[in-house]
């Protein structure tokens, strides 16, 4: 069960990172970057959330494979 959860977190994290990269390169982020100097908050949170989920999933996956 933990291995399934770990792989789900890893896959979800990678998907969020991909969506975050696409959001950073979007027109809305370009407009936000023009006025504020940084991309939209949504893009930043997707990248941060995806990175955390991927790291947690990878850590759980490696830890559960050692115990088997």
Coordinates of C-alpha atoms in Angstrom, one line a residue:
X1 CA 0.0 0.0 0.0
X2 CA 2.8 2.4 0.9
X3 CA 4.6 1.7 -2.4
X4 CA 1.4 2.6 -4.4
X5 CA 1.1 5.8 -2.4
X6 CA 4.8 6.6 -3.0
X7 CA 4.5 6.0 -6.7
X8 CA 1.4 8.1 -6.9
X9 CA 3.1 11.0 -5.1
X10 CA 6.1 10.7 -7.4
X11 CA 3.9 10.7 -10.5
X12 CA 1.7 13.5 -9.2
X13 CA 4.8 15.6 -8.4
X14 CA 6.2 15.1 -11.9
X15 CA 2.9 16.1 -13.4
X16 CA 2.7 19.2 -11.2
X17 CA 6.2 20.2 -12.2
X18 CA 5.4 19.9 -15.9
X19 CA 2.2 22.0 -15.4
X20 CA 4.2 24.5 -13.4
X21 CA 6.8 24.9 -16.1
X22 CA 4.1 25.4 -18.7
X23 CA 2.4 28.0 -16.5
X24 CA 5.7 29.9 -16.0
X25 CA 6.0 30.1 -19.8
X26 CA 2.3 31.2 -20.3
X27 CA 1.1 34.6 -21.4
X28 CA -0.4 35.4 -18.0
X29 CA 3.0 34.8 -16.4
X30 CA 4.6 37.0 -19.0
X31 CA 2.2 39.9 -18.1
X32 CA 2.8 39.3 -14.4
X33 CA 6.6 39.2 -15.0
X34 CA 6.4 42.5 -16.9
X35 CA 4.6 44.3 -14.1
X36 CA 6.0 42.6 -10.9
X37 CA 9.2 41.0 -12.1
X38 CA 8.0 37.5 -11.1
X39 CA 5.7 34.9 -12.7
X40 CA 2.2 34.2 -11.3
X41 CA 1.8 32.7 -7.8
X42 CA -0.1 29.8 -9.3
X43 CA 2.9 28.8 -11.4
X44 CA 5.3 29.1 -8.4
X45 CA 3.1 27.0 -6.1
X46 CA 2.7 24.3 -8.7
X47 CA 6.5 24.1 -9.0
X48 CA 7.0 24.1 -5.3
X49 CA 4.2 21.6 -4.6
X50 CA 5.4 19.3 -7.4
X51 CA 8.9 19.3 -6.2
X52 CA 7.9 18.5 -2.6
X53 CA 5.5 15.7 -3.7
X54 CA 8.2 14.2 -6.0
X55 CA 10.8 14.2 -3.3
X56 CA 8.5 12.7 -0.7
X57 CA 7.3 10.1 -3.2
X58 CA 10.9 9.2 -4.2
X59 CA 12.0 9.0 -0.5
X60 CA 9.0 6.8 0.4
X61 CA 9.6 4.6 -2.6
X62 CA 13.3 4.1 -1.8
X63 CA 12.6 3.5 1.9
X64 CA 9.9 0.9 1.2
X65 CA 12.1 -1.0 -1.3
X66 CA 14.8 -1.4 1.4
X67 CA 12.4 -3.0 3.8
X68 CA 11.1 -5.6 1.2

